[in-house]
Coordinates of C-alpha atoms in Angstrom, one line a residue:
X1 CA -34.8 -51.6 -48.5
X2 CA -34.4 -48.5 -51.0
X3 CA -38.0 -48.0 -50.9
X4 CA -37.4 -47.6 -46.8
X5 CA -34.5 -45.5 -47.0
X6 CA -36.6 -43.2 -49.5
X7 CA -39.8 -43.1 -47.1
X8 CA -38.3 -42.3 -44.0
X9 CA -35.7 -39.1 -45.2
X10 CA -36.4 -37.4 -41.4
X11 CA -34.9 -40.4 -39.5
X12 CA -31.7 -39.8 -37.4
X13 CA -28.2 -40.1 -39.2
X14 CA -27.4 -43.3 -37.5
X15 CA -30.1 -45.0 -38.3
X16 CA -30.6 -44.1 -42.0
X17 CA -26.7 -45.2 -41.8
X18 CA -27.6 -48.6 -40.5
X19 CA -30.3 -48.9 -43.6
X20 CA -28.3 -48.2 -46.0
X21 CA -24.7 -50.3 -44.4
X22 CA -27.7 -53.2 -43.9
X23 CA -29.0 -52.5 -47.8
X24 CA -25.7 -53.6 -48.5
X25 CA -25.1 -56.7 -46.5
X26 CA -28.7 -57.6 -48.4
X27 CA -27.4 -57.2 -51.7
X28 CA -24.3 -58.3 -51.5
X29 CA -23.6 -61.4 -54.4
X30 CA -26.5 -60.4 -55.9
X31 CA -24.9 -58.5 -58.8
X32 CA -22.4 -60.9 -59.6
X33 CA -24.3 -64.3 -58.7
X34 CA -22.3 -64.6 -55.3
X35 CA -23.3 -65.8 -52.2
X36 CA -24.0 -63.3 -49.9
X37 CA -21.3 -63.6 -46.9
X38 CA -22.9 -64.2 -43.4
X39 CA -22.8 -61.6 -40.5
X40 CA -20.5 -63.7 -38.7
X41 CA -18.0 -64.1 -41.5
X42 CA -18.3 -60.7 -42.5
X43 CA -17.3 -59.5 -39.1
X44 CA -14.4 -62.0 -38.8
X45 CA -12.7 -60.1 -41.8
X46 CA -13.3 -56.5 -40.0
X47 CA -11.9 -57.9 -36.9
X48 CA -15.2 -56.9 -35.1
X49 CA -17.7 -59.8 -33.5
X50 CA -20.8 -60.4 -34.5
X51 CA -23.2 -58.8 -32.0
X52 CA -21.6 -55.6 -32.8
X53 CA -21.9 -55.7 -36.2
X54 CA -25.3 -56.8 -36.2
X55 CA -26.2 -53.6 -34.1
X56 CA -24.1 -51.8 -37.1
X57 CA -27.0 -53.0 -39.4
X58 CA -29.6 -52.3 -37.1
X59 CA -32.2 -49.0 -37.6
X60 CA -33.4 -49.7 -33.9
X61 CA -30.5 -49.2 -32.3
X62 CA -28.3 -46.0 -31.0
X63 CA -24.7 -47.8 -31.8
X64 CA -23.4 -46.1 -34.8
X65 CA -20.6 -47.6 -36.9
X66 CA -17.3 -45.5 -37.3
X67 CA -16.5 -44.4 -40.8
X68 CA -13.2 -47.1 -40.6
X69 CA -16.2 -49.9 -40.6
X70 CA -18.3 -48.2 -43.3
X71 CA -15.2 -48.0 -45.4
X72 CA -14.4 -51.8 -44.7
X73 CA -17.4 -52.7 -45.3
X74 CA -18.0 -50.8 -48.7
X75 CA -15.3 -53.1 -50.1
X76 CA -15.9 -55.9 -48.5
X77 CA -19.7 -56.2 -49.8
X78 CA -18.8 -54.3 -53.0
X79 CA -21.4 -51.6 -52.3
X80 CA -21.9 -49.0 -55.5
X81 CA -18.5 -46.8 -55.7
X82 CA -21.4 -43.8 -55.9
X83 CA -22.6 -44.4 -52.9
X84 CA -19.4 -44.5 -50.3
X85 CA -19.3 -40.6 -49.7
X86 CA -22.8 -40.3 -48.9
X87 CA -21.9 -42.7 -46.6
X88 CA -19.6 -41.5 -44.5
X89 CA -21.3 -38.2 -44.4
X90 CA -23.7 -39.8 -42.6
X91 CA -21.8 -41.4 -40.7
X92 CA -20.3 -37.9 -39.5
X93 CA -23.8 -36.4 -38.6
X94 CA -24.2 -39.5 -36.7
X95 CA -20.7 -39.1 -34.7
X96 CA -21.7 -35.2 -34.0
X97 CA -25.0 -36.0 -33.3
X98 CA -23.7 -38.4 -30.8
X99 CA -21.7 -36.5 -29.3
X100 CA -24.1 -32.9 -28.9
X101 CA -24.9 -32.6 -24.9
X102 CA -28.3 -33.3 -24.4
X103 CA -30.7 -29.7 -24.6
X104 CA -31.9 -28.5 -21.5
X105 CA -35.3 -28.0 -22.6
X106 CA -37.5 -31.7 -23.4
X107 CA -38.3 -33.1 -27.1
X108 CA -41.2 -33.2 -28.7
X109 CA -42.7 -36.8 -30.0
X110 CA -41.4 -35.0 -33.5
X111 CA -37.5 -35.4 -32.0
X112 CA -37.5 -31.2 -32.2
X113 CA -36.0 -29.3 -29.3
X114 CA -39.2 -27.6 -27.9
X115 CA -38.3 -23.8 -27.1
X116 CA -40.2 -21.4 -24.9
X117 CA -43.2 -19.9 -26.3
X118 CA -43.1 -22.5 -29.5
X119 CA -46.2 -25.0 -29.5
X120 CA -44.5 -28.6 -29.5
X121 CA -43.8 -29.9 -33.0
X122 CA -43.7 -26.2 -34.6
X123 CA -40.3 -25.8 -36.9
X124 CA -38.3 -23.2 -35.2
X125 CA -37.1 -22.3 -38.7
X126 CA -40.2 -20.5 -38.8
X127 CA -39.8 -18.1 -36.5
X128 CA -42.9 -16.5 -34.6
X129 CA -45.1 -14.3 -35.7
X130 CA -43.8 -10.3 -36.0
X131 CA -45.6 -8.0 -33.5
X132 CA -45.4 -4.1 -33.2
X133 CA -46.0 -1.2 -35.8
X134 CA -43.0 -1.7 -37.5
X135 CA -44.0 -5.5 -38.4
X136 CA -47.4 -5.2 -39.9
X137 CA -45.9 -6.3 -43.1
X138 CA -47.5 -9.1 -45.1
X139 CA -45.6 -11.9 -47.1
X140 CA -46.3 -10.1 -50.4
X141 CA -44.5 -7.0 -49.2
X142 CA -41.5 -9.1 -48.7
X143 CA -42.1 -12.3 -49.7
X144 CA -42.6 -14.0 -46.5
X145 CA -41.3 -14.1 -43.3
X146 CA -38.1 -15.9 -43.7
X147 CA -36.7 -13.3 -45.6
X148 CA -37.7 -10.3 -43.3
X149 CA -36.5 -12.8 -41.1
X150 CA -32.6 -12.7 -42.7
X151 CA -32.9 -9.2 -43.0
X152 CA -32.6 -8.7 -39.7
X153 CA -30.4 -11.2 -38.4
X154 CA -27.5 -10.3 -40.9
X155 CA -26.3 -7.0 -38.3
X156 CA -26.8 -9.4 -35.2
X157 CA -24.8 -11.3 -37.4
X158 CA -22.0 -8.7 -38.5
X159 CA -21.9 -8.0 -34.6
X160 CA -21.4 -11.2 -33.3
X161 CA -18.4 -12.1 -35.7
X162 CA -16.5 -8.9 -34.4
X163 CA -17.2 -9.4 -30.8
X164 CA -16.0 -13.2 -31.4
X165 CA -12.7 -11.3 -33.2
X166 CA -12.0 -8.9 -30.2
X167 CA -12.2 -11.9 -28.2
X168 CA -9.9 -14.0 -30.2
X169 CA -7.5 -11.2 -30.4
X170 CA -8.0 -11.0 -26.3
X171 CA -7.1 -15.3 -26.1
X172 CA -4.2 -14.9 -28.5
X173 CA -2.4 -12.0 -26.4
X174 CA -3.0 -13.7 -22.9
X175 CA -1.6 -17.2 -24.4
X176 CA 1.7 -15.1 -25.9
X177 CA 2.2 -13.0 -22.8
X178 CA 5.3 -13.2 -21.2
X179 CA 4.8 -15.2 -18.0
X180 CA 1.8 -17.4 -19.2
X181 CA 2.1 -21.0 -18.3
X182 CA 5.8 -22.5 -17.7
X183 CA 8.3 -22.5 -20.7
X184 CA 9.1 -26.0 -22.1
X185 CA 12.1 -25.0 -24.7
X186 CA 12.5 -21.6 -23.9
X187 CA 9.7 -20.2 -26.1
X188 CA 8.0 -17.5 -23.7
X189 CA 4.4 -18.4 -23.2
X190 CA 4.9 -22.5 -24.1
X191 CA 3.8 -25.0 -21.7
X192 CA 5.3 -27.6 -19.8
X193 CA 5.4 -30.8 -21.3
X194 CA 2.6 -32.8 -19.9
X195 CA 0.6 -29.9 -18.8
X196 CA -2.9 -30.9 -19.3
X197 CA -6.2 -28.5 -19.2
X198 CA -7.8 -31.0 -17.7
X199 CA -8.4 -32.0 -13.8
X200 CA -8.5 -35.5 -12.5
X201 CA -12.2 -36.3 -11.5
X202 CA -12.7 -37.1 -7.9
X203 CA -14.8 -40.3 -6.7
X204 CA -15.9 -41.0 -3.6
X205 CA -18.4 -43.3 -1.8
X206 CA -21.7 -42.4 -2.7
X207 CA -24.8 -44.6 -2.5
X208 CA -25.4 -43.9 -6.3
X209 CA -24.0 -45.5 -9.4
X210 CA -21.5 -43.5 -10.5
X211 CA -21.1 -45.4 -13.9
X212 CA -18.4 -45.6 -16.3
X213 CA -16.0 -43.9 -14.1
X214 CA -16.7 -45.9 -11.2
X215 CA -16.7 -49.5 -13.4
X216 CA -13.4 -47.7 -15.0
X217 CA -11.9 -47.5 -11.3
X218 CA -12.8 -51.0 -10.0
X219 CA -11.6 -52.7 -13.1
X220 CA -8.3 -50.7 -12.8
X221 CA -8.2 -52.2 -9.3
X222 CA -8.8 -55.6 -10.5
X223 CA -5.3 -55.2 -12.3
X224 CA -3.6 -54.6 -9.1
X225 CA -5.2 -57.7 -7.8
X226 CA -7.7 -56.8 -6.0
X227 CA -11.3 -58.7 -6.8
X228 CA -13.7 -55.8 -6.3
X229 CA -17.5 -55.8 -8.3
X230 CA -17.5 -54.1 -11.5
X231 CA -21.1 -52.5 -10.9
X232 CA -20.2 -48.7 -11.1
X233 CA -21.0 -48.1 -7.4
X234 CA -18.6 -47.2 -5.1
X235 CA -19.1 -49.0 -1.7
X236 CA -17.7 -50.0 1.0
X237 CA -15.6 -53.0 -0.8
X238 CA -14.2 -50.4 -3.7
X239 CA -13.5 -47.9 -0.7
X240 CA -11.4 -50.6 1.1
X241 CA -9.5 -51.6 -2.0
X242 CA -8.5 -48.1 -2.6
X243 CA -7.3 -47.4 0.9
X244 CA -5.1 -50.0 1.3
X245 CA -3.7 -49.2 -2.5
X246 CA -2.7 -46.0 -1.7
X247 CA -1.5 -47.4 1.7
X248 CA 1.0 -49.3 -0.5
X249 CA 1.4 -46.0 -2.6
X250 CA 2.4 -44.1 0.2
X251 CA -1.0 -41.9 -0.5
X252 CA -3.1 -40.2 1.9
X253 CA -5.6 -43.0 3.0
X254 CA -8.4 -41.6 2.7
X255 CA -10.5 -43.6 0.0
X256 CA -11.1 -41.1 -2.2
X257 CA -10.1 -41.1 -5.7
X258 CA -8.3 -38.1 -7.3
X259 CA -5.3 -36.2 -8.5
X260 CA -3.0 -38.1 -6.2
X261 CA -4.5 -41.5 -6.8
X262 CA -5.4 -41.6 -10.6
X263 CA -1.9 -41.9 -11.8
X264 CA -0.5 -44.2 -9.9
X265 CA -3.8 -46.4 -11.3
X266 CA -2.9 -46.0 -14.7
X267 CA -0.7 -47.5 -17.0
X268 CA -0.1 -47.6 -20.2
X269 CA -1.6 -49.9 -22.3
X270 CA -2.0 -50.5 -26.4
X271 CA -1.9 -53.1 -29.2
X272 CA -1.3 -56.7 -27.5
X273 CA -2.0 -55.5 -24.2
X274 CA -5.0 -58.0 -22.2
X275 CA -6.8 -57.6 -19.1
X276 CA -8.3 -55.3 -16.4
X277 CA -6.6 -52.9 -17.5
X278 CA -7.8 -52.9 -21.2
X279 CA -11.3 -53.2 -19.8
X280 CA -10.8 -50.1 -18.1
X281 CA -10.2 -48.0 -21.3
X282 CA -12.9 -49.9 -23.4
X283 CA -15.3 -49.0 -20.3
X284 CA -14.5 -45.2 -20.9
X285 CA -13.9 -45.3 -24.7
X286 CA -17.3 -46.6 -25.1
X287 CA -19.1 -43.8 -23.1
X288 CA -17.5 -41.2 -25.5
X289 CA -20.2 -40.6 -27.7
X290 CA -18.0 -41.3 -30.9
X291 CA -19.9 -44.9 -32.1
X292 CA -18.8 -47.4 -29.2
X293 CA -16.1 -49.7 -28.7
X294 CA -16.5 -53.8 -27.9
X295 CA -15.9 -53.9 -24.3
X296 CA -13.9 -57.5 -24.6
X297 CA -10.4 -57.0 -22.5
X298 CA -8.3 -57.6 -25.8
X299 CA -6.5 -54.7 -27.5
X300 CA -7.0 -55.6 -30.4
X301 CA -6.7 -53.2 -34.2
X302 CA -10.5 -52.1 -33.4
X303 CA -9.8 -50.4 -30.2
X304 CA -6.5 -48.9 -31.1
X305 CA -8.1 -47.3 -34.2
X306 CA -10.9 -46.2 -32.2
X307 CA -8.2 -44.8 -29.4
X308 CA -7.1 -42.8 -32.4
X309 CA -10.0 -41.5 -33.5
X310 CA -10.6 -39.6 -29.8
X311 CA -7.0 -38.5 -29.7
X312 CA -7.2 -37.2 -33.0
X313 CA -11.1 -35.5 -31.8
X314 CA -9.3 -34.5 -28.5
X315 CA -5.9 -32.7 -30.1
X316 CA -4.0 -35.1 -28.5
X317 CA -0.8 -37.0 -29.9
X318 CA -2.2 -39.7 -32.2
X319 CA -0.8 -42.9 -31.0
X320 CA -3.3 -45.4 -30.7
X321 CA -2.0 -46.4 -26.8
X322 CA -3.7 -45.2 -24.0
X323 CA -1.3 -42.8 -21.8
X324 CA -1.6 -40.9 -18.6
X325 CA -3.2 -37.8 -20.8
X326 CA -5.2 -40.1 -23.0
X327 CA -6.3 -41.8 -19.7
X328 CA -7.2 -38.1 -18.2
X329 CA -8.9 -37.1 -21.2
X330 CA -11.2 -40.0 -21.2
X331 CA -12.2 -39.9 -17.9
X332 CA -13.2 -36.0 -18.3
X333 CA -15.0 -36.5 -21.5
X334 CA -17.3 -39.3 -20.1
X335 CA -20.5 -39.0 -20.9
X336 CA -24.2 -38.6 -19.0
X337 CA -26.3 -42.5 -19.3
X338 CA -29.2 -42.4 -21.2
X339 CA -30.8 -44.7 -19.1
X340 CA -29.6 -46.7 -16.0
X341 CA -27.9 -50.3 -17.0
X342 CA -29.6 -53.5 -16.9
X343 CA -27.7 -55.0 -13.6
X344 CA -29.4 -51.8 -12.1
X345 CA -32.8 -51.5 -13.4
X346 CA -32.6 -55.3 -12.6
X347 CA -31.2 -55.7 -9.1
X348 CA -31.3 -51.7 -7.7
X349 CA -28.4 -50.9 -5.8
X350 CA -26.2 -53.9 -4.3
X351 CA -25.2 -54.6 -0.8
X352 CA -21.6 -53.1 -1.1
X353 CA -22.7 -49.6 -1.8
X354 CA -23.7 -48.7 1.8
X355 CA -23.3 -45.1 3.2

């Protein structure tokens, strides 16, 4: 398993992660004459089940396991104290990696963003080559191309950090101007408490699957009672349920599902909580691009750390419960599938999502 890790130094950060976390579930009692614990034990005592951590442990596949699991399980398998930090930074390049929007240009079979005018697999680091006069230098005049290279980035560089500075100083004036947002305590220029810089997504029939955010809504009306197909497309059956809910509401019937409907879905939910509604959040809290969370309907100590970790990523208060702004924030921050889900690639749209 080292001999892997060494050979393949260009893999992705989650999967060199899930060498090295599954290098350690291998070795584990071997030092000391142990038995090795099985998966299913071993995720018993991180409070995680099985499937996902045998996906933790697996190169092949894209879920990557937060740094609170590498840490548990560096001392639960008694990994090397040398190796823990390396660790985690992988497990950081991983989570940012994850979380990067896709490029718009295509990737190479290399994995490199192909730019324009770059042959496909070429390292951009390169550069092209120098054209003009000017550029007839050769690589012994000055010692190759990436350092002419530098030489002439460094005043696009001085540039750019004082237009970024007038800018800052232009944000930092308009937030402290008198009359900017509504005061909270007094303070000129604070906002009002609960004031959000997010909007509420709308969702509307559509004959497409619309994905977390639609499997997000129908489980949220499951809680309410109402036995609607978590499939992610908005039909004709999730358009019903949400008209006569906001009939109830006292909402504009319109079976549409936005600023006025959202929070009256919502509730708060957090460690102990069970249900619909805990599905809902799992649902959206998976789709963030930070690792995934076990979509299982239990709140458990995994999903409230997890909670934590966004809220913390998202600069909001760090409570490990899901409220109205948590709720908001996770439905804005959902991200793009990679591929379409299994019940779709599967069975294509169902009968309820008609026009």
């Amino acid at each position: 398993m080292r001999e892997q890790e060494g050979r393949e130094p260009d893999r992705a950060p989650g999967a060199r992660l899930a060498l090295v976390l599954r290098r350690w579930w291998e070795e584990a009692g071997s030092a000391s004459g142990g038995a090795r614990p099985t998966q299913q034990a071993l995720a018993a005592r991180l409070g995680i089940d099985q499937t996902t951590l045998s996906r933790y442990l697996n190169p092949k596949h894209p879920l990557n396991a937060p740094v609170r699991v590498v840490e548990a399980l560096h001392t639960q398998l008694r990994a090397p104290a040398a190796e823990l930090e390396p660790a985690r930074a992988l497990c950081r390049a991983a989570l940012e990696e994850s979380g990067r929007q896709r490029p718009a240009g295509g990737r190479s079979a290399t994995g490199l963003v192909e730019q324009p005018g770059t042959a496909p697999g070429a390292d951009s680091s390169l550069g092209t080559a120098p054209t003009g006069a000017d550029d007839t230098v050769g690589a012994g005049r000055y010692g190759g191309w990436g350092r002419l290279r530098s030489r002439r980035l460094l005043p696009a560089l001085v540039a750019s950090a004082v237009v970024l500075s007038f800018a800052a100083g232009i944000a930092v004036h308009a937030l402290v101007a008198p009359g900017h947002g509504v005061p909270a305590d007094g303070v000129p220029g604070a906002f009002r408490v609960g004031e959000s810089p997010y909007e509420w997504p709308l969702l509307r029939m559509r004959k497409e699957d619309q994905y977390t955010r639609a499997r997000a809504l129908q489980h949220l009306l499951n809680a309410y009672g109402y036995n609607v197909r978590t499939d992610g497309f908005f039909g004709e059956e999730t358009r019903d349920a949400v008209m006569d809910f906001q009939r109830k509401r006292h909402l504009v019937s319109d079976g549409k599902v936005g600023p006025d409907t959202w929070p009256e879905l919502v509730r708060t939910v957090g460690p102990g909580s069970s249900g619909h509604m805990v599905l809902a959040v799992q649902e959206l809290l998976d789709n963030v691009g930070q690792g995934g969370t076990v979509v299982s309907g239990r709140y458990g100590a995994v999903t409230a750390d997890d909670l934590r970790f966004f809220q913390r990523t998202h600069h909001l208060p760090v409570t490990g419960r899901a409220d109205p702004d948590t709720w908001l924030a996770l439905l804005v921050r959902q991200r793009p599938p990679a591929s379409a889900p299994a019940y779709q690639r599967s069975t294509g749209m169902p009968p309820s999502a008609s026009a």
